[in-house]
GROMACS .gro file of C-alpha atoms in nm:
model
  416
    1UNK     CA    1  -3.730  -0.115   2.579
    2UNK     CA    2  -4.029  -0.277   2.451
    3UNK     CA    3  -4.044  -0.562   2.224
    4UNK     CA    4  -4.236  -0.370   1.905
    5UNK     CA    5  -3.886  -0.259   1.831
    6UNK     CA    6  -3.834  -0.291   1.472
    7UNK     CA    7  -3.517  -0.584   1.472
    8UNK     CA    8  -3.208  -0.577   1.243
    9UNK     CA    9  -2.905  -0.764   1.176
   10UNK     CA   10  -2.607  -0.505   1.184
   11UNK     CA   11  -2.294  -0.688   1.010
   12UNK     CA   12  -1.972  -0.604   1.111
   13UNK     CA   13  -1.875  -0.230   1.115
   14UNK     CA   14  -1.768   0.022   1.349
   15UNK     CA   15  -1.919   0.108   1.656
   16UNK     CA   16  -2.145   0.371   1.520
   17UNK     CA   17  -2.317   0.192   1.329
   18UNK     CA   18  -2.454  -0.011   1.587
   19UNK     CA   19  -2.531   0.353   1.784
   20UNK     CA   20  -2.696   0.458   1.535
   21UNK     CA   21  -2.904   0.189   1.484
   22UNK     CA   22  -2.953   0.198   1.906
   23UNK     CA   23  -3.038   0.538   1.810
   24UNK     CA   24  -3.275   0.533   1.578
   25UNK     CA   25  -3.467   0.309   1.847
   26UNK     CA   26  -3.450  -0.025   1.681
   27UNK     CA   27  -3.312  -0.384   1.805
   28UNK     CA   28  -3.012  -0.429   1.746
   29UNK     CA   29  -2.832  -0.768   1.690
   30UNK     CA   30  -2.455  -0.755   1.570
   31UNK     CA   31  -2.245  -0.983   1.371
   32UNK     CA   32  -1.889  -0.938   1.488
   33UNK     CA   33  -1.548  -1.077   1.461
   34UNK     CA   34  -1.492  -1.207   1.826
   35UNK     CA   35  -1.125  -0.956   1.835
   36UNK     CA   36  -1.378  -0.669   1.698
   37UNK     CA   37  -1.617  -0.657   1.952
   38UNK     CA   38  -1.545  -0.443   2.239
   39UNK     CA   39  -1.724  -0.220   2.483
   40UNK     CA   40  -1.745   0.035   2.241
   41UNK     CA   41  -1.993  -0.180   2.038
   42UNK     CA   42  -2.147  -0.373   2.342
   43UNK     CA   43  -2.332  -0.067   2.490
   44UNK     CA   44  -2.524  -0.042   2.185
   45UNK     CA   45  -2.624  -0.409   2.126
   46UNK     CA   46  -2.906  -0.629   2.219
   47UNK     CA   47  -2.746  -0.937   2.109
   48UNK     CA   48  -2.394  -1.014   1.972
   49UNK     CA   49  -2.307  -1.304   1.720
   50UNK     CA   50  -1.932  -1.336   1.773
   51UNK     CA   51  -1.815  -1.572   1.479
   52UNK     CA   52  -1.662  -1.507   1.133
   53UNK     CA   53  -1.958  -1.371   0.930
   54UNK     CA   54  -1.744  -1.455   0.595
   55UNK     CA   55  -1.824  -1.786   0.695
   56UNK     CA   56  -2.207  -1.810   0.558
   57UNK     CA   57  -2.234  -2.178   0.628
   58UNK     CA   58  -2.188  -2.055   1.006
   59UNK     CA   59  -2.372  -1.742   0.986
   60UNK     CA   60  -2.692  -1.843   0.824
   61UNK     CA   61  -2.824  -2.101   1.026
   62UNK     CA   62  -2.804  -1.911   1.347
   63UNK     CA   63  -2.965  -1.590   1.229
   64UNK     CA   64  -3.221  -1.853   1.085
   65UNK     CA   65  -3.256  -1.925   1.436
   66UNK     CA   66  -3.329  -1.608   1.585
   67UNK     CA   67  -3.532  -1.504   1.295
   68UNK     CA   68  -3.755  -1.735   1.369
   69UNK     CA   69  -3.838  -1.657   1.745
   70UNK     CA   70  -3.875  -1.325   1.644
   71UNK     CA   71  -3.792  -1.202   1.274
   72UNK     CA   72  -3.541  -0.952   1.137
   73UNK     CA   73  -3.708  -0.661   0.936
   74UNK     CA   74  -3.340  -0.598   0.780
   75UNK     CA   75  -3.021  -0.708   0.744
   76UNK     CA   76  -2.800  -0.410   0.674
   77UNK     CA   77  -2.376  -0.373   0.660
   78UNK     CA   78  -2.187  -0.044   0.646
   79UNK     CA   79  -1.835  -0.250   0.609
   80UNK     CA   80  -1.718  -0.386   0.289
   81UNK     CA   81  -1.648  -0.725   0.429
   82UNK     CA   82  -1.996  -0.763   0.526
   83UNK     CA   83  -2.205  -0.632   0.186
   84UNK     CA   84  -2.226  -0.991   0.072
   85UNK     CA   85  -2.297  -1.181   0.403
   86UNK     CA   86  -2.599  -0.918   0.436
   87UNK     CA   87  -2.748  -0.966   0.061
   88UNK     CA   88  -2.758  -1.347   0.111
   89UNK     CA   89  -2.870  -1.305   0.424
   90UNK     CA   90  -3.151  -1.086   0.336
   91UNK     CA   91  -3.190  -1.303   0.025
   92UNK     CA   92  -3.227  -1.639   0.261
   93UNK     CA   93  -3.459  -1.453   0.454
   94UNK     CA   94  -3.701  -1.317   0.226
   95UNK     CA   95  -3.604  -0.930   0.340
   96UNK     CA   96  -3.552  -0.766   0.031
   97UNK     CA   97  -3.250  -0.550   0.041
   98UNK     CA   98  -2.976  -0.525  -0.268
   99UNK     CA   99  -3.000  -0.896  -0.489
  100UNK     CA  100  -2.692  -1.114  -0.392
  101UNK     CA  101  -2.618  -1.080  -0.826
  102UNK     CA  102  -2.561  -0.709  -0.781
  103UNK     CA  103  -2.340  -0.710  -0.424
  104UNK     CA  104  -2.131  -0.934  -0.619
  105UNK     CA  105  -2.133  -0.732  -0.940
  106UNK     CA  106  -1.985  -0.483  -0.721
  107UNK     CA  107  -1.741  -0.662  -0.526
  108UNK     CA  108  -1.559  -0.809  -0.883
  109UNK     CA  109  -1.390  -0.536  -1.002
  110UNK     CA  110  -1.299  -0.713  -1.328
  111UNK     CA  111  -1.648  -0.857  -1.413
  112UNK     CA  112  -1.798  -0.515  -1.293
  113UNK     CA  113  -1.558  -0.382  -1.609
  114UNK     CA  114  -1.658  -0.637  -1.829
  115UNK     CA  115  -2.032  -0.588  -1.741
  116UNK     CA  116  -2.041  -0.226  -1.834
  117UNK     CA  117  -1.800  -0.271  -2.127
  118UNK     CA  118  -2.087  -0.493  -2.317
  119UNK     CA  119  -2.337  -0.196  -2.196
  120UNK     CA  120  -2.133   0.073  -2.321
  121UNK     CA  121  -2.114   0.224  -1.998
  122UNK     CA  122  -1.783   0.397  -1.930
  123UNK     CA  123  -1.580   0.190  -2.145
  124UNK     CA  124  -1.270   0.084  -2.022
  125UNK     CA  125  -1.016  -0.167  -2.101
  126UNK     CA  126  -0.896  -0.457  -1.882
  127UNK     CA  127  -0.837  -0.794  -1.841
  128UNK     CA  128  -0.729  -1.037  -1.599
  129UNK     CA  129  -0.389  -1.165  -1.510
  130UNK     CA  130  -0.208  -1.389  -1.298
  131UNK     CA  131   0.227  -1.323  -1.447
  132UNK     CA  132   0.430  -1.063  -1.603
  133UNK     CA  133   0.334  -1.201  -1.918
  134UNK     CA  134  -0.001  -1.089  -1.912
  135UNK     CA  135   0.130  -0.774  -1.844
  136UNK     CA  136   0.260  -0.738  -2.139
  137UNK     CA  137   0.042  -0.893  -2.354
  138UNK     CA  138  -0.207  -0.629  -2.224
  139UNK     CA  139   0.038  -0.362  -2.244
  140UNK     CA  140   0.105  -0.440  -2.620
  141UNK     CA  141  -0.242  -0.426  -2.713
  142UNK     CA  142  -0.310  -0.141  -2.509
  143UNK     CA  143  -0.033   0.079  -2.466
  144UNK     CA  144   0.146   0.238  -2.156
  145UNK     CA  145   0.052   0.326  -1.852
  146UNK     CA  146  -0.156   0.059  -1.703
  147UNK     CA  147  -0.276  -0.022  -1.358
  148UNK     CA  148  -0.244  -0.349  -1.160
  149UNK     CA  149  -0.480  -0.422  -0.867
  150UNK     CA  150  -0.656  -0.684  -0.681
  151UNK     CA  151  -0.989  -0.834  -0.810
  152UNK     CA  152  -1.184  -0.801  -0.528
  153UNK     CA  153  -0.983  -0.571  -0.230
  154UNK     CA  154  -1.020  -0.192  -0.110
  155UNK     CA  155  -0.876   0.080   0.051
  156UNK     CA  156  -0.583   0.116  -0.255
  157UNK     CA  157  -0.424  -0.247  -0.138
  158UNK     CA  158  -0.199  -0.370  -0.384
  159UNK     CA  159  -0.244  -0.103  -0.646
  160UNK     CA  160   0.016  -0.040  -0.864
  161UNK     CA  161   0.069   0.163  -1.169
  162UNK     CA  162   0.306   0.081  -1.453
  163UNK     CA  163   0.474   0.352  -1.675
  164UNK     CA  164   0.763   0.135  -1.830
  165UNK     CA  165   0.840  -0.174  -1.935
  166UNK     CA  166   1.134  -0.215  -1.714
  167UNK     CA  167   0.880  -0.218  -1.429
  168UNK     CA  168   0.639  -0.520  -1.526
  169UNK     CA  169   0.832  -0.759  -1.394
  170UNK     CA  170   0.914  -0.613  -1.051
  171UNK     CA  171   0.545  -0.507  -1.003
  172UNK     CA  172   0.437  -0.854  -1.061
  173UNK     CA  173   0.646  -0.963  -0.807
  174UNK     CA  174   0.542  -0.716  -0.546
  175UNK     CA  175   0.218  -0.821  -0.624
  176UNK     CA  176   0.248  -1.191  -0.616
  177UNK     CA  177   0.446  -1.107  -0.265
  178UNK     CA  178   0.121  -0.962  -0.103
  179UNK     CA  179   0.039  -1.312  -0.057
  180UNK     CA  180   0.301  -1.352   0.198
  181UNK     CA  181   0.230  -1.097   0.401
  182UNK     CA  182   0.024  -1.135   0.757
  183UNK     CA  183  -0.303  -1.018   0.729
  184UNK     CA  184  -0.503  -0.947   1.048
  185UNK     CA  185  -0.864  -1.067   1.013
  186UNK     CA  186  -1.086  -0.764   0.845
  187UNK     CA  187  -0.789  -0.679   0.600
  188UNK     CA  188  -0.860  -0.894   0.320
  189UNK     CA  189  -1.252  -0.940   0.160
  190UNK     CA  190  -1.100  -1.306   0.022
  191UNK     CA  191  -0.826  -1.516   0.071
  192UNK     CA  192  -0.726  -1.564  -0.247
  193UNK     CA  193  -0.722  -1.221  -0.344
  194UNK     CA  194  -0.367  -1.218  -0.460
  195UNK     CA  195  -0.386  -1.508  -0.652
  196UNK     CA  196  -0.445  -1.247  -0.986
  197UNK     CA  197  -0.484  -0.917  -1.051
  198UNK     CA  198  -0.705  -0.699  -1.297
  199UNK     CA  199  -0.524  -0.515  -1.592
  200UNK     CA  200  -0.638  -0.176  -1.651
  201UNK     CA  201  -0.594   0.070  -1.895
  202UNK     CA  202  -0.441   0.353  -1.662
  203UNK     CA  203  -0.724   0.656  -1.643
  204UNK     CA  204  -0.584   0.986  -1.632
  205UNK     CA  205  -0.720   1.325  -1.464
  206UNK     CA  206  -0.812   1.417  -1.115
  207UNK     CA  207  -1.023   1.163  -0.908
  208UNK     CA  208  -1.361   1.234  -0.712
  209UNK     CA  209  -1.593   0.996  -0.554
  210UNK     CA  210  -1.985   1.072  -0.618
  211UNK     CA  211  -2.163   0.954  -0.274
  212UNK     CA  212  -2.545   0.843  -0.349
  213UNK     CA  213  -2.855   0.681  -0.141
  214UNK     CA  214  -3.084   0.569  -0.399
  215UNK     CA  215  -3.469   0.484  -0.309
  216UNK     CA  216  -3.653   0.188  -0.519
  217UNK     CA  217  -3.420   0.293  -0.779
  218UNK     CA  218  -3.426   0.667  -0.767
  219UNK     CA  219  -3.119   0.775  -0.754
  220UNK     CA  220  -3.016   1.115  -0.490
  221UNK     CA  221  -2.679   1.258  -0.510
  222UNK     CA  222  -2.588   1.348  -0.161
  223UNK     CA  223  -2.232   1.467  -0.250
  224UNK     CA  224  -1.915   1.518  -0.496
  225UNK     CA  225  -1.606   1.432  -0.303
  226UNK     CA  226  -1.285   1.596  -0.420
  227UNK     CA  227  -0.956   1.364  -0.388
  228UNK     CA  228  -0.578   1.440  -0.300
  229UNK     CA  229  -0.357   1.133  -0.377
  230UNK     CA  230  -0.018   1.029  -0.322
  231UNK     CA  231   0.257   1.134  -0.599
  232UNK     CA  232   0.408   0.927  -0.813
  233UNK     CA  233   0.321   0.583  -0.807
  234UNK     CA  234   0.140   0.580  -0.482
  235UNK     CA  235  -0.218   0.553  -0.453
  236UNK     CA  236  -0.343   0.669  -0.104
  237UNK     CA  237  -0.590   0.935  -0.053
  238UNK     CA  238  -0.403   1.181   0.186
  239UNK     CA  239  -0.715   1.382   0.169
  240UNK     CA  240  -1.107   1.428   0.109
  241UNK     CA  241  -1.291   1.786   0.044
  242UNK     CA  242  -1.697   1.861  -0.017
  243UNK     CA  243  -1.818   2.062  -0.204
  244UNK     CA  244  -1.658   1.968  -0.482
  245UNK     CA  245  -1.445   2.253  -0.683
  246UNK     CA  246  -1.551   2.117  -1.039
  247UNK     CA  247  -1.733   2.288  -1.291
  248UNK     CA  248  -2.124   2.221  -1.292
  249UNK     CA  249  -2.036   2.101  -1.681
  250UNK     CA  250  -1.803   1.832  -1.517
  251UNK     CA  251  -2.017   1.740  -1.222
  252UNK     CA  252  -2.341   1.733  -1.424
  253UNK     CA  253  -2.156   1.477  -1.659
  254UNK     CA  254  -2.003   1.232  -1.399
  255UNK     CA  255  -2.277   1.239  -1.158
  256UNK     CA  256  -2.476   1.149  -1.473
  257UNK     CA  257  -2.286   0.887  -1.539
  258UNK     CA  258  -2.270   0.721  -1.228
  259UNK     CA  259  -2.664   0.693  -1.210
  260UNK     CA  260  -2.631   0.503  -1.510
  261UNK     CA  261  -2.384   0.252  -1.377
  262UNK     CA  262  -2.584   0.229  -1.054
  263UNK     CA  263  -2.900   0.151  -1.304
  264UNK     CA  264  -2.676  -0.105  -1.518
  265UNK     CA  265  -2.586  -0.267  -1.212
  266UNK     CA  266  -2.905  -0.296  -1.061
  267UNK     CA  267  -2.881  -0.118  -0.755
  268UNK     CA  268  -3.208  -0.012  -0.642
  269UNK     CA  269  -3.176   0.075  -0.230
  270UNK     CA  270  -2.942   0.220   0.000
  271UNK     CA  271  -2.591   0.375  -0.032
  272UNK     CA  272  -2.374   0.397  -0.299
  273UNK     CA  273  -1.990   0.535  -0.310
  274UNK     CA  274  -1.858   0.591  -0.682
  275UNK     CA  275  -1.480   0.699  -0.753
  276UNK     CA  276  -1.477   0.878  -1.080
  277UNK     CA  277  -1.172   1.007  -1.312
  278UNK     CA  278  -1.289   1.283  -1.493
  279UNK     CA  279  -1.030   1.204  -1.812
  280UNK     CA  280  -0.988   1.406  -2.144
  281UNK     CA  281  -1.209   1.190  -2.324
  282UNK     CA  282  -1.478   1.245  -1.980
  283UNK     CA  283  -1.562   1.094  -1.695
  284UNK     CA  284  -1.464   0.711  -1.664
  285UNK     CA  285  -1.560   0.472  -1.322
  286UNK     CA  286  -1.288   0.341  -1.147
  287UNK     CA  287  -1.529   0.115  -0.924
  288UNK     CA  288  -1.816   0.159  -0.734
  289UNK     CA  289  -1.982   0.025  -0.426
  290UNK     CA  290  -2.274  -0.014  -0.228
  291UNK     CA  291  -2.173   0.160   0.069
  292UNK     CA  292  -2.098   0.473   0.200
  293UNK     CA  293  -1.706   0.550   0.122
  294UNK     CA  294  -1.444   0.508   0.362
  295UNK     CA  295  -1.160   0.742   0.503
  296UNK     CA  296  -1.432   0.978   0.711
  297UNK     CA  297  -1.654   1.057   0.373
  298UNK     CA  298  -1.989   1.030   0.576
  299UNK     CA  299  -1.872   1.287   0.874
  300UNK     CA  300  -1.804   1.528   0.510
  301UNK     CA  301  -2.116   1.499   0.390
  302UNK     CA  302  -2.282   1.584   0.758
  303UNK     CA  303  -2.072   1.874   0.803
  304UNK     CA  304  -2.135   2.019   0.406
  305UNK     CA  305  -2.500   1.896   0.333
  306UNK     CA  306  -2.608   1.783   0.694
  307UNK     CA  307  -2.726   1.434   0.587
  308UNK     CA  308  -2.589   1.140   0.767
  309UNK     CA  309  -2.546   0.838   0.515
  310UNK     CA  310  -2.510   0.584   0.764
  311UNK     CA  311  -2.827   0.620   0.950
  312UNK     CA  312  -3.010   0.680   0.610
  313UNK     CA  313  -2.922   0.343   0.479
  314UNK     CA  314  -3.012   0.198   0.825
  315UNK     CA  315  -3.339   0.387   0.865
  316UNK     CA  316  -3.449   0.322   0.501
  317UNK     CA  317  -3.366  -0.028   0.546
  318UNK     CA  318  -3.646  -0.093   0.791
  319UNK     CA  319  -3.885   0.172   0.650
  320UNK     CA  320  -3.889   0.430   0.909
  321UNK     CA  321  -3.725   0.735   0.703
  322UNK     CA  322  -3.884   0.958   0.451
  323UNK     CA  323  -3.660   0.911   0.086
  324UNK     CA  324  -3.445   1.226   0.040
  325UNK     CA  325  -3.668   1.418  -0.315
  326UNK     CA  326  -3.385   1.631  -0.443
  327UNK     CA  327  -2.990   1.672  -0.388
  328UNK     CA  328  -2.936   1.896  -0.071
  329UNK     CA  329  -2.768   2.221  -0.111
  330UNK     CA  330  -2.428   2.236   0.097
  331UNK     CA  331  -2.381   2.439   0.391
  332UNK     CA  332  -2.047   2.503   0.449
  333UNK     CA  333  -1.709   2.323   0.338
  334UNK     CA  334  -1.556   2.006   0.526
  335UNK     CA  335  -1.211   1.878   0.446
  336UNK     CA  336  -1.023   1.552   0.600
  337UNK     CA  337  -0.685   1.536   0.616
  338UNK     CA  338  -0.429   1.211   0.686
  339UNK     CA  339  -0.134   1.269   0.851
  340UNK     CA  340   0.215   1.166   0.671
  341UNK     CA  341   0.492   1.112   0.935
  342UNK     CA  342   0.826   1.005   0.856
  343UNK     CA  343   0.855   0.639   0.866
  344UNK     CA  344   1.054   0.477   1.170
  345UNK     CA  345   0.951   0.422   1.555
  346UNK     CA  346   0.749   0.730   1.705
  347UNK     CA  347   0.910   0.879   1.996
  348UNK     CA  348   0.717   1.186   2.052
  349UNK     CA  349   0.373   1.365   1.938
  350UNK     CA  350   0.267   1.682   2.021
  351UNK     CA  351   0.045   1.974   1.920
  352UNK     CA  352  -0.254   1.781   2.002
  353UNK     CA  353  -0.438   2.032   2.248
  354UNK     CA  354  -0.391   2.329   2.019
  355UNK     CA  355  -0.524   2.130   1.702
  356UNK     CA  356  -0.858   2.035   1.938
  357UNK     CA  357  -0.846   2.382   2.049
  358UNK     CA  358  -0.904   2.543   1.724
  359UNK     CA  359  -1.210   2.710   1.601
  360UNK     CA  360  -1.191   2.457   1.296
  361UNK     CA  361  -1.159   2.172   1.474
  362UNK     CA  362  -1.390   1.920   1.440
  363UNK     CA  363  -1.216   1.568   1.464
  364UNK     CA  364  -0.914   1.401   1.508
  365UNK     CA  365  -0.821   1.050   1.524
  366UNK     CA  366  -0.456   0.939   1.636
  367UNK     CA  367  -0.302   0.601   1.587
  368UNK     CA  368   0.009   0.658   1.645
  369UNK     CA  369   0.168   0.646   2.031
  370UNK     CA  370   0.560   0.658   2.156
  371UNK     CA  371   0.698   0.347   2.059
  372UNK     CA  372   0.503   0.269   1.785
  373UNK     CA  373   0.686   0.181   1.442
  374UNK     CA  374   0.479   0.314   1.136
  375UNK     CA  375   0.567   0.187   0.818
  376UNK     CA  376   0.553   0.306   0.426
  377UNK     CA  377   0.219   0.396   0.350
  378UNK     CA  378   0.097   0.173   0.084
  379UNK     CA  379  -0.261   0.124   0.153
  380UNK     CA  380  -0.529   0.286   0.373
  381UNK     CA  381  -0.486   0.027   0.714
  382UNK     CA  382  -0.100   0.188   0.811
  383UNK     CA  383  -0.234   0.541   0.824
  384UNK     CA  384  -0.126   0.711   1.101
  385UNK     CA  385  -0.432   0.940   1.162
  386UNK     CA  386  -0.632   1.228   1.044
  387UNK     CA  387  -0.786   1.552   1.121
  388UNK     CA  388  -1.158   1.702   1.004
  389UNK     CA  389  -1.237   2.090   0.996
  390UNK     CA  390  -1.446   2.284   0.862
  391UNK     CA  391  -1.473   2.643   0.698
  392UNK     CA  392  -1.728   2.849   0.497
  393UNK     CA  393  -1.608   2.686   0.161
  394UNK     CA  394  -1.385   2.398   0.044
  395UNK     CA  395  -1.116   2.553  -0.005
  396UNK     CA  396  -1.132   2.707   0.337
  397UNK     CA  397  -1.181   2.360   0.488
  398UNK     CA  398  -0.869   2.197   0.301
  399UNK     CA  399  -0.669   2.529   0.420
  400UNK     CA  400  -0.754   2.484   0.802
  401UNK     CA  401  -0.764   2.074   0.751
  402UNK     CA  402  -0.403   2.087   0.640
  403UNK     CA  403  -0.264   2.352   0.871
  404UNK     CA  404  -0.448   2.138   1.187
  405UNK     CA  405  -0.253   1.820   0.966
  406UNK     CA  406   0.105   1.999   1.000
  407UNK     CA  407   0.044   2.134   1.351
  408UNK     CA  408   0.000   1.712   1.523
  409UNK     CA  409   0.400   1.699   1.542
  410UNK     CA  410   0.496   1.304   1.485
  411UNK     CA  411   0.848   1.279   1.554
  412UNK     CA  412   1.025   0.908   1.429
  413UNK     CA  413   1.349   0.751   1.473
  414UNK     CA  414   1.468   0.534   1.181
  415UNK     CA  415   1.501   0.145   1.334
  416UNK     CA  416   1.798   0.013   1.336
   0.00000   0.00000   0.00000
């Protein structure tokens, strides 16, 4: 390869965003964790920094380095641990790219609320706490239910909601308790992130996520994501669906109102993945971020509107794709769908031929393996796997996506 290659730092991530990046024929240098970085990732990079890239006092200086023999057009992440290395990155550098102000915006959950609470955008009340007292405080003021979640975490860690008083005091326990848990490296964005937790009024309605690449401030909506959540008090998404099944009333309101968050946040380039309840008083943020969402959202939005997030915000980073004009009409439905064994240590899984066998088919990912314990779900890291299919609609997708779900047979034994 020759060396007119347009170079980019790729932070953290999975291996395909480093493929695609290999792909889209530019230099590729990737900051890793050293336990991340495997073959998988290897065959796609030019040159590895294997280090924590949390660590900016570590990171910086060496990508000053290499900048300087030969400079970075980009510095781009796809991983949530890795938006804010990349902005000050970029920002050190002089490459443009999303201002370190509004990654940060993003990443605080509770000054994000109190941001667009003094704009008047999507008004919603919260506060921050640290005991069960402030619990109740806010509860008093504010009525019940309420939700309790980390500052700055993802993937539905350490969400709770509360529907009686009876419960404050156990939840802030459970909560406080987080910090005592084992974390592998990549789990948590902070260490501290259990130290408090925001307060929020709790936002009724169904959930959907509005998935957006925006261009020197023009915002495109790429897709409306339609969500299926635990019961009860759980949180986890057990499942994703495009096109969305709302009314054109509803979506024209929410994806309305997520441009104007993106606008009072300042985001001006790149991805953006918005979860939205759509209340009865109207659409309300639950928190937004300058990626493309998790939990297989990007392989939906190929299969139902053929545009590939991920190599858009990679491309458009180093100027060598055209900006998307209008929203892109779908093409089909696409539906994920997690699987839910029972709890306990797996001793057998089957089905797997058939499901790849199917005319629906179009992914599966498996975690789990004989011997294996899986816990209680509680947050997006201990899923066991998923399945992706497609159909003509979205409802045909979600039909095939959970019969492919039900026919992966997981069988557990409780341990003793």
């Amino acid at each position: 390869m020759s060396d007119d290659r347009p170079r980019i730092l790729v932070i953290g991530g999975k291996p395909a965003h480093v493929r695609k990046a290999r792909e889209l024929g530019l230099e590729v240098v990737h900051a890793q964790y050293p336990e991340a970085y495997d073959r998988e990732h290897r065959a796609h990079v030019d040159q590895a920094l294997l280090l924590d890239y949390g660590d900016i006092g570590r990171l910086l200086p060496q990508v000053r380095a290499l900048h300087e023999l030969r400079p970075f057009r980009a510095a781009v992440s796809l991983f949530e641990l890795g938006l804010l290395p990349a902005a000050r990155v970029n920002e050190a550098l002089g490459l443009g790219g999303e201002s370190v102000d509004t990654v940060e915006l993003l990443l605080d959950k509770a000054r994000m609320r109190r941001h667009l609470n003094a704009k008047g955008v999507s008004p919603v009340a919260s506060a921050v706490g640290k005991s069960a007292r402030d619990i109740r405080e806010f509860t008093e003021a504010h009525g019940l239910p309420v939700i309790v979640k980390p500052v700055r975490e993802s993937g539905s860690l350490g969400v709770f909601r509360i529907s009686d008083e009876a419960e404050v005091e156990a939840v802030a326990d459970r909560f406080r308790a987080l910090n005592d848990e084992r974390w592998a490296a990549g789990d948590l964005a902070f260490a501290d992130s259990f130290e408090s937790f925001l307060i929020e009024e709790y936002l009724d309605g169904p959930e959907i996520s509005v998935e957006t690449l925006s261009f020197d401030g023009r915002h495109v909506v790429v897709a409306v994501t339609d969500k299926e959540t635990q019961g009860g008090s759980g949180f986890v998404e057990l499942g994703h669906s495009q096109p969305s099944a709302h009314s054109a009333d509803e979506l024209r309101e929410a994806t309305g109102l997520v441009t104007d968050v993106l606008d009072a946040v300042g985001l001006r380039n790149g991805p953006a993945h918005t979860e939205v309840k759509l209340t009865s008083r109207g659409p309300r943020i639950v928190e937004s971020h300058n990626r493309v969402g998790g939990d297989r959202i990007n392989e939906l939005a190929e299969i139902a509107y053929g545009v590939d997030m991920e190599r858009y915000a990679l491309a458009t980073s180093v100027g060598i794709a055209e900006p998307l004009t209008t929203s892109p009409e779908p093409r089909g439905g696409a539906a994920v769908r997690f699987l839910e064994p029972e709890p306990g240590q797996v001793v057998e899984v089957a089905g797997v031929d058939a499901v790849r066998a199917d005319p629906a088919f179009v992914d599966l990912q498996l975690k789990a393996r004989p011997g294996m314990v899986i816990p209680p779900l509680t947050w997006n890291e201990e899923k066991s796997g998923h399945v992706i299919a497609r159909g003509a609609t979205a409802t045909e997708a979600i039909a095939n996506a959970k019969r492919l779900a039900a026919a992966i047979r997981i069988r557990t034994e409780p341990v003793s």
